[in-house]
Coordinates of C-alpha atoms and ligand atoms in Angstrom, one line a residue:
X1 CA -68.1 -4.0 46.8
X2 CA -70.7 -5.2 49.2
X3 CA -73.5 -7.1 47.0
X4 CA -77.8 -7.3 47.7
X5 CA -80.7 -8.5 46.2
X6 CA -82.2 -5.1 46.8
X7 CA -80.5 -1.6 47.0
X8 CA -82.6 1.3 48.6
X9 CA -81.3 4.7 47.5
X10 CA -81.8 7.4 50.1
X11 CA -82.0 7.1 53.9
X12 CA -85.0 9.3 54.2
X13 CA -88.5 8.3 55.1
X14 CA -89.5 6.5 52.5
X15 CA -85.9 4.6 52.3
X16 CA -85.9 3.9 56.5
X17 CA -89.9 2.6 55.8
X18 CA -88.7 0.5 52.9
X19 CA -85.9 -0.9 55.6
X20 CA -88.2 -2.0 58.3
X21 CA -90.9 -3.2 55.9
X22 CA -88.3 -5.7 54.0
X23 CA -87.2 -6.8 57.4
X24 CA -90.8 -7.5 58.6
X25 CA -91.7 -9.7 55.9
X26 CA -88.3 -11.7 56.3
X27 CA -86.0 -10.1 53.5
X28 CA -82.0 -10.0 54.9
X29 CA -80.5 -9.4 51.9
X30 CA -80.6 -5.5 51.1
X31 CA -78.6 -2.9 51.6
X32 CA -79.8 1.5 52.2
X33 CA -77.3 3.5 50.2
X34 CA -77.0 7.4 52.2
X35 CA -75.0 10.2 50.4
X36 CA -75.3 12.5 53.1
X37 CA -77.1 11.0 57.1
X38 CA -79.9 9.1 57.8
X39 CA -83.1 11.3 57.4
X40 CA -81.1 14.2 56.0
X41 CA -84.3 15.6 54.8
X42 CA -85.6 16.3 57.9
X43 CA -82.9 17.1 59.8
X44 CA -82.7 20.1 56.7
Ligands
FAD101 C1 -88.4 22.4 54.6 C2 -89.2 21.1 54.7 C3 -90.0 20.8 55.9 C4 -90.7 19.6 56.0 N1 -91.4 19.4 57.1 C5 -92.1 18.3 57.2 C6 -92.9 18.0 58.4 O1 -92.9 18.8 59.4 N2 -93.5 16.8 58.5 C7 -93.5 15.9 57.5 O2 -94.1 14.9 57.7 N3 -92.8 16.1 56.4 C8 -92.1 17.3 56.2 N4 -91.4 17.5 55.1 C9 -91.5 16.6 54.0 C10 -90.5 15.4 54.3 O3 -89.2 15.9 54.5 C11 -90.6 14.5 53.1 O4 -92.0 14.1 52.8 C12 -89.9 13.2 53.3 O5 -88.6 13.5 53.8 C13 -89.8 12.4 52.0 O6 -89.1 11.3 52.3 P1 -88.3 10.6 51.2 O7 -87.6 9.3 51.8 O8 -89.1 10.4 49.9 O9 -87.1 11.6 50.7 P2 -86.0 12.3 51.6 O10 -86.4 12.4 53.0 O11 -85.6 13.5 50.8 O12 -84.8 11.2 51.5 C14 -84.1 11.0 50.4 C15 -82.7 10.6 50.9 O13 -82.0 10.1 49.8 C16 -80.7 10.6 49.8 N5 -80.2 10.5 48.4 C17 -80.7 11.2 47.4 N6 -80.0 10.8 46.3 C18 -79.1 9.9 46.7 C19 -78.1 9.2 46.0 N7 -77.9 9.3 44.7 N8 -77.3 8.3 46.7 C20 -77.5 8.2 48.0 N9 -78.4 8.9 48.7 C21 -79.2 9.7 48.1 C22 -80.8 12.0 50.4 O14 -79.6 12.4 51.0 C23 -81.9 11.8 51.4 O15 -81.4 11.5 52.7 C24 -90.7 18.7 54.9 C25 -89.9 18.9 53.8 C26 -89.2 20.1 53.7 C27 -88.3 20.4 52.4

């Protein structure tokens, strides 16, 4: 199993924002878990 400092649960708006943000300020190490596709919410 892959490991992270940080795991974001959910691939939805909040869990894509949380993604770029973590990039942004320099953060590698993290991984977005999805159950079902990215932005499943919203495609729904
Ligand atoms: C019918 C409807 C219409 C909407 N229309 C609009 C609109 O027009 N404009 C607008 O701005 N907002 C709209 N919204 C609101 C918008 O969908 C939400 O505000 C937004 O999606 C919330 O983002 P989120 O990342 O918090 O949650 P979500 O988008 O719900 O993302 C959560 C993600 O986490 C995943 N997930 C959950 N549990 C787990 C788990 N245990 N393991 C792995 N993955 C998991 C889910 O599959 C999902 O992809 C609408 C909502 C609904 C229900």
């Amino acid at each position: 199993m892959r490991k992270a400092d940080i795991i974001i649960v959910g691939a939805g708006a909040i869990g894509v924002g949380m993604g770029v943000l973590l990039q942004k300020i320099g953060c590698k190490d993290f991984v977005i878990l999805e159950r079902k596709e990215v932005g499943a919410s919203f495609m729904r």
